[in-house]
Short mmCIF file of C-alpha atoms and ligand atoms in Angstrom, two decimals:
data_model
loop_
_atom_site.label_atom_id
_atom_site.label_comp_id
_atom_site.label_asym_id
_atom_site.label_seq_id
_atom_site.Cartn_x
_atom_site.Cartn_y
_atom_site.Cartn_z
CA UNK A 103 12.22 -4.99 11.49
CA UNK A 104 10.37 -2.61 12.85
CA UNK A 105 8.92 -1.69 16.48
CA UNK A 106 6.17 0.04 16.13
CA UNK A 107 4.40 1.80 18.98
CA UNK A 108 1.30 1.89 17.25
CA UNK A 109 0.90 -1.87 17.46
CA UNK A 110 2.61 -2.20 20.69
CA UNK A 111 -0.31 0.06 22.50
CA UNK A 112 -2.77 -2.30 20.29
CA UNK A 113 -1.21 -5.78 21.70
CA UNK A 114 -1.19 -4.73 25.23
CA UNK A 115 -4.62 -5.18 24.99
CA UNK A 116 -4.08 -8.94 23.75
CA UNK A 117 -2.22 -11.31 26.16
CA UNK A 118 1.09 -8.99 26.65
CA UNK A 119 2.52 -10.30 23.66
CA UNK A 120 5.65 -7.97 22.45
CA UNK A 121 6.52 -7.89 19.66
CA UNK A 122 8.72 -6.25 16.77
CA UNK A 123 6.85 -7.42 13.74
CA UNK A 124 4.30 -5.00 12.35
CA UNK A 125 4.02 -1.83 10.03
CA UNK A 126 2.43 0.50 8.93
CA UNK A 127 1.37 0.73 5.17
CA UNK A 128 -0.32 3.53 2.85
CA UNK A 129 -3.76 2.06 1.54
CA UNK A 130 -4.68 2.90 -1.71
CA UNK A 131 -8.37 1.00 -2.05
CA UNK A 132 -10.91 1.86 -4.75
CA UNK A 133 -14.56 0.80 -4.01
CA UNK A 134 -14.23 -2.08 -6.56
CA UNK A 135 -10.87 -4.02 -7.71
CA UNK A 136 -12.83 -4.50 -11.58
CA UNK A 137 -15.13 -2.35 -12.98
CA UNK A 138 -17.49 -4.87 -14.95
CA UNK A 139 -20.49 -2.77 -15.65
CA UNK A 140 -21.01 1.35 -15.55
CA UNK A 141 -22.90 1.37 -12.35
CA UNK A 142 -19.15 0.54 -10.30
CA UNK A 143 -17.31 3.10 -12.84
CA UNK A 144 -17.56 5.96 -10.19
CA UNK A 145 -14.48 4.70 -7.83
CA UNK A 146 -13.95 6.45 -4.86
CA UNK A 147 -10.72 5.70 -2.78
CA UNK A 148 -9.71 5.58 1.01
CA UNK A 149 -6.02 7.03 1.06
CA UNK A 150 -4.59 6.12 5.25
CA UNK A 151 -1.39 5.51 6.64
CA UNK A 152 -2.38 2.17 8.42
CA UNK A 153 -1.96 -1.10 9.98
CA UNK A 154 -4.04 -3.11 7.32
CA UNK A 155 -4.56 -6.02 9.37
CA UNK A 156 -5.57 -4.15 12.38
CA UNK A 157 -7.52 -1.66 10.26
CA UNK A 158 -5.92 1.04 13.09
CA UNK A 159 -5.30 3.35 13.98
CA UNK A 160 -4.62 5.67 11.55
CA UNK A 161 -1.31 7.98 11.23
CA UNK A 162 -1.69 11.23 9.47
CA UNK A 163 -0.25 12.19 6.37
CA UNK A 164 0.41 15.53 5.84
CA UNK A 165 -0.65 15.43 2.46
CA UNK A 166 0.02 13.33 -0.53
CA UNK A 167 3.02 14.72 -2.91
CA UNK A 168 1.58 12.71 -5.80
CA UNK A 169 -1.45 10.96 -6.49
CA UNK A 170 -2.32 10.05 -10.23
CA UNK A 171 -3.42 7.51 -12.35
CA UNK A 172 -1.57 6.29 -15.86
CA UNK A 173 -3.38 4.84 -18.59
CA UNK A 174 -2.15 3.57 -22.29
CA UNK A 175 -2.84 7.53 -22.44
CA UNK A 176 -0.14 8.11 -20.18
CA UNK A 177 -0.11 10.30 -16.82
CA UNK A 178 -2.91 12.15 -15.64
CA UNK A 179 -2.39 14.21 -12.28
CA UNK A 180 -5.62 13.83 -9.62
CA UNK A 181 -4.14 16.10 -6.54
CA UNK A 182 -6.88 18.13 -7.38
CA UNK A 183 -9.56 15.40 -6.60
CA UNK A 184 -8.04 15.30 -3.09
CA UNK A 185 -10.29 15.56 -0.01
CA UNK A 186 -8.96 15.50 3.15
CA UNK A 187 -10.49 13.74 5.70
CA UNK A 188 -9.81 14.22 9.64
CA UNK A 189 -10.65 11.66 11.76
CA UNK A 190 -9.55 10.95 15.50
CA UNK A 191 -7.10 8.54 15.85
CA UNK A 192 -7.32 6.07 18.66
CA UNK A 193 -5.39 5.92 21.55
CA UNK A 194 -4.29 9.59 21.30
CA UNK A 195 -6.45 12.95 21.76
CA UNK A 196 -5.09 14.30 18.17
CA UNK A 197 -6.37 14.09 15.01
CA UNK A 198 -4.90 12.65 11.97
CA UNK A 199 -5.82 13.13 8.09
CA UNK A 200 -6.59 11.01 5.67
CA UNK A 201 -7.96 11.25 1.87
CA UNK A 202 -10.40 10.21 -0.17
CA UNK A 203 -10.73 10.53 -3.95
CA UNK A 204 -13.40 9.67 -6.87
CA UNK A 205 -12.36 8.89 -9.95
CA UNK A 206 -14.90 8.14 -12.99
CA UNK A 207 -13.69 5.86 -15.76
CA UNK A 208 -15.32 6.37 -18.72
CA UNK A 209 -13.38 3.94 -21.01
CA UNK A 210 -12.13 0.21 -21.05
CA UNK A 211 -8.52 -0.38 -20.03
CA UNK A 212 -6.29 -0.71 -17.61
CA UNK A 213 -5.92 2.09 -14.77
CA UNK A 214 -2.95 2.20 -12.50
CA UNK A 215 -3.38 4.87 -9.57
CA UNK A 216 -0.93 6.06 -7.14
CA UNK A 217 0.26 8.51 -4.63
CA UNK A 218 3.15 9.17 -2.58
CA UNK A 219 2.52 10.57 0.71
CA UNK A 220 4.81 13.46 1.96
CA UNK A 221 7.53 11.63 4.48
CA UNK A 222 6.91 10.40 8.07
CA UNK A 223 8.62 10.69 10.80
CA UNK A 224 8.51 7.23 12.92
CA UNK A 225 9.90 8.72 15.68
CA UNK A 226 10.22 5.16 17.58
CA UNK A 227 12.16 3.88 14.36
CA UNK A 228 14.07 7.90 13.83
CA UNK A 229 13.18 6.67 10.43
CA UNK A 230 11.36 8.90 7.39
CA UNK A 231 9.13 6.55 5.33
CA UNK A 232 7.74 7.25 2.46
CA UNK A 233 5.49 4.40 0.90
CA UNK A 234 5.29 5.13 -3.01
CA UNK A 235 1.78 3.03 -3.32
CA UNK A 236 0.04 1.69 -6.44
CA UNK A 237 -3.11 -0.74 -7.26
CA UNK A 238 -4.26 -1.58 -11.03
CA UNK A 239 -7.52 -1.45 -11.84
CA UNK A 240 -9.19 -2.71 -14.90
CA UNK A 241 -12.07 -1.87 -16.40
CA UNK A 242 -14.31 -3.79 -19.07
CA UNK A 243 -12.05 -6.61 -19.72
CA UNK A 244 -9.63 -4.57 -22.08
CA UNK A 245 -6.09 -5.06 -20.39
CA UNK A 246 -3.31 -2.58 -22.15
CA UNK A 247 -0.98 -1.40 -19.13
CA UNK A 248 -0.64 -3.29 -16.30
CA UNK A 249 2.66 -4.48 -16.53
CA UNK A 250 3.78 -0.56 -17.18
CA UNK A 251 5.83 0.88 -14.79
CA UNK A 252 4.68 4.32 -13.06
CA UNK A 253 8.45 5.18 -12.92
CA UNK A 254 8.10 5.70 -8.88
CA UNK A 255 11.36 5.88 -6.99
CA UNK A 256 10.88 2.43 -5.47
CA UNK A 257 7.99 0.30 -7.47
CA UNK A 258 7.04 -3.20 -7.32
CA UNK A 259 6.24 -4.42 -10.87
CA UNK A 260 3.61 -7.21 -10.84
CA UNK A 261 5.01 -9.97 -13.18
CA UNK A 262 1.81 -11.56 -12.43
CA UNK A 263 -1.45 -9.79 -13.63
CA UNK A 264 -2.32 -8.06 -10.48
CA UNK A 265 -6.33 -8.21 -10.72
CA UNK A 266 -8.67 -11.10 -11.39
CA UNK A 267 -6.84 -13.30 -9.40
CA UNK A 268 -8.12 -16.03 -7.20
CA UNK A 269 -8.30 -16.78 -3.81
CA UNK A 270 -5.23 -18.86 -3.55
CA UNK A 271 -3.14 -17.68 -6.57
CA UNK A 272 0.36 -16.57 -6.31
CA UNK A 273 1.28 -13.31 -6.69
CA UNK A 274 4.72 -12.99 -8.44
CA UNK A 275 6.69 -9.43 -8.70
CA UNK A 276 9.99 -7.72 -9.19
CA UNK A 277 11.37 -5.05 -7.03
CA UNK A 278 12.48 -1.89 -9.26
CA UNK A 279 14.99 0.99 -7.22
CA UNK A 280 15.00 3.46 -9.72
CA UNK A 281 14.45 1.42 -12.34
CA UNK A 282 17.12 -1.80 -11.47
CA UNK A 283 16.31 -4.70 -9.88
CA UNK A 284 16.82 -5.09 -5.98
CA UNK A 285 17.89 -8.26 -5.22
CA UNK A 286 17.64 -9.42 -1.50
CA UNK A 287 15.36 -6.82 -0.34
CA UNK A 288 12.76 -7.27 1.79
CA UNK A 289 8.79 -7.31 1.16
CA UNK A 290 6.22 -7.15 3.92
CA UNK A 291 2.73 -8.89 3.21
CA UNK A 292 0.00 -7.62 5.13
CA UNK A 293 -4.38 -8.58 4.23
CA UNK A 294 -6.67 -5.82 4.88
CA UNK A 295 -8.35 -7.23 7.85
CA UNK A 296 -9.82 -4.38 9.21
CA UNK A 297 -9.31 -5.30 12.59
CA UNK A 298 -11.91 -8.73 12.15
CA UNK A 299 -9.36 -11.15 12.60
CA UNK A 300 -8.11 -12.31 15.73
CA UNK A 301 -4.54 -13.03 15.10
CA UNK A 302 -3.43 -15.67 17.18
CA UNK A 303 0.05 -14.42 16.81
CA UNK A 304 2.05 -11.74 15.99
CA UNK A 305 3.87 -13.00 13.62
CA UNK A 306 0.52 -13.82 11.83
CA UNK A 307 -0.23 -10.04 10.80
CA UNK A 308 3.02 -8.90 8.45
CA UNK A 309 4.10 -12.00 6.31
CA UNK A 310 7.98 -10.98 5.25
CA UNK A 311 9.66 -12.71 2.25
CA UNK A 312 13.15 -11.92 0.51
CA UNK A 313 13.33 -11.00 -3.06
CA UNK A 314 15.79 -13.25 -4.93
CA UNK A 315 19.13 -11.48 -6.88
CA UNK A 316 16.43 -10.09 -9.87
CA UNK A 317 14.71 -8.41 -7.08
CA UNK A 318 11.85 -11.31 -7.61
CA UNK A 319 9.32 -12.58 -5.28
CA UNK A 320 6.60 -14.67 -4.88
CA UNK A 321 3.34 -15.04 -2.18
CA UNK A 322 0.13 -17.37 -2.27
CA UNK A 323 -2.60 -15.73 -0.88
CA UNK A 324 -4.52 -17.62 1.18
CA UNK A 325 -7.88 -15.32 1.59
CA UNK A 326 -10.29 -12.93 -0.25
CA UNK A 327 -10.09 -8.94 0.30
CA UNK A 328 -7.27 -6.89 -0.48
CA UNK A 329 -3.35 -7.79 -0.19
CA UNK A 330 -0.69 -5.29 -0.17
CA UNK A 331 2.47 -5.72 -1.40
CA UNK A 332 5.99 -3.89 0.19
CA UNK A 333 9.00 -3.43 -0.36
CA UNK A 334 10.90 -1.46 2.00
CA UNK A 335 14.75 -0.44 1.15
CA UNK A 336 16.77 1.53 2.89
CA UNK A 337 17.86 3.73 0.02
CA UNK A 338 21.02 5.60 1.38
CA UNK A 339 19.01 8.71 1.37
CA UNK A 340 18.44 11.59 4.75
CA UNK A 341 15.92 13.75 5.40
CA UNK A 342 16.18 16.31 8.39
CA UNK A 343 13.71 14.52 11.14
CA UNK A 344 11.41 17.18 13.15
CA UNK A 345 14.70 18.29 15.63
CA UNK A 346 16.32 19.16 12.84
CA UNK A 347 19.22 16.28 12.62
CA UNK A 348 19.42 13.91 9.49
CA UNK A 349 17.39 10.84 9.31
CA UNK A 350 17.48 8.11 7.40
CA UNK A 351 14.78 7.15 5.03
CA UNK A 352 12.68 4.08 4.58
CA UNK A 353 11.57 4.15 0.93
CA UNK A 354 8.63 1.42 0.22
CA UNK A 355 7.42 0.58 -3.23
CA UNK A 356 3.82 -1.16 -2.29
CA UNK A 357 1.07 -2.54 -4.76
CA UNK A 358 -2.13 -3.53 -3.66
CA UNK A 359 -3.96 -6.76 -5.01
CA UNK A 360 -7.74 -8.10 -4.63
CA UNK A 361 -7.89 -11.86 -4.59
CA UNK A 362 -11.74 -13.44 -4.77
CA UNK A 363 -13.12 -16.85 -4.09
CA UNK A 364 -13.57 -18.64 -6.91
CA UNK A 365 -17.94 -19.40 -6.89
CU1 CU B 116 1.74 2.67 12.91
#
């Protein structure tokens, strides 16, 4: 699906394997999946455009069009907690930005952030993408919204609760364009490896699975840490690339789960 360079320059240091199967993916982490007790109620985020798996390097994003967080209070708008972060990005004398974010919850309930960074141009693909991302995060046990939809142009909505969830469990969800289901579309599956695993393949980093006609899917996941969750469609829509002629656009609706290992 897609040939990234980014990966490319990162294999050649592996064994010369070439490959077409990796991606990057926004990452929308907060410090802790569940806040059980006040001391983790002060979340701060890491906001990258990534390779999960890898855990590099980094592409920059611009800067983040939206970035919120709904409650059963509705939508509350956190641009304003924005800080940007520059950091060098391997393989390449420039620097790219990132964001980071704190966010104190003060009440039970269920918290769904999420940001949309401004488009990218892949220039490899002559693609836009924008990743429309979103992870749930409950706090205290009380669970009133997770099943809510953010309304985001492309948005995956868990039909399985998408925290407190086992190492192991499948994840189930349905793939909303605009608000209808996409049937047949296409979800990459990538764990937050951070660059500690060794894969011995690459077909091992992005796991890709079809939605059925609803626009359903399903995925076990086999280790602890962080999952995300993408679905990429190719919504019809242009946006003029950096030399001026149209583009197409790759519009991804991604969630982010946390599995744990059952003690
Ligand atoms: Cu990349």
């Amino acid at each position: 699906m897609f040939f990234s360079r980014h990966l490319l320059l990162l294999l050649a240091g592996f064994s010369g394997i070439i490959s077409p199967a990796s991606a990057h993916f926004l990452e929308l982490v907060p410090s802790t999946a569940l806040v059980t007790k006040s001391g983790e109620s002060r979340l701060s985020f890491d906001i990258r455009f990534t390779h999960p798996m890898e855990g590099g390097p980094l592409m920059n994003i611009e800067r983040l069009d939206r970035f919120g967080v709904q409650t059963v209070d509705g939508k509350h708008d956190l641009t304003g907690q924005l800080i940007v972060e520059t950091l060098p990005m391997a393989l390449n004398p420039a620097r790219v930005q990132s964001y980071t974010a704190d966010y104190s919850i003060r009440r039970a309930g269920d918290y769904t952030f999420y940001a949309s960074p401004s488009p990218y141009w892949e220039a490899e693909e002559k693609t836009m993408i924008i990743h429309h991302t979103k992870v749930v995060v409950n706090a205290y046990g009380l669970e009133n919204g997770w099943e809510t939809p953010v309304g985001l142009p492309v948005e995956i909505m868990p039909l399985s609760r998408p925290y407190g969830l086992w190492t192991g469990n499948i994840f189930s969800g349905q793939v909303m364009n605009n608000g209808t289901p996409e049937g047949d579309a296409i979800i990459e599956i990538e764990y937050r490896g951070e660059g500690k695993i060794t894969p011995l393949a690459t077909p091992y980093i992005t796991q890709t699975i079809r939605t059925d006609e609803n626009g359903v899917f399903h995925y076990a996941m086999p280790k602890a840490g962080w999952w995300v969750f993408a679905a990429l469609l190719d919504t019809g829509k242009t946006l003029p690339a950096p030399d001026g002629t149209e583009a197409p656009v790759e519009e991804g609706g991604l969630i982010w789960v946390h599995t744990q290992n059952m003690p």
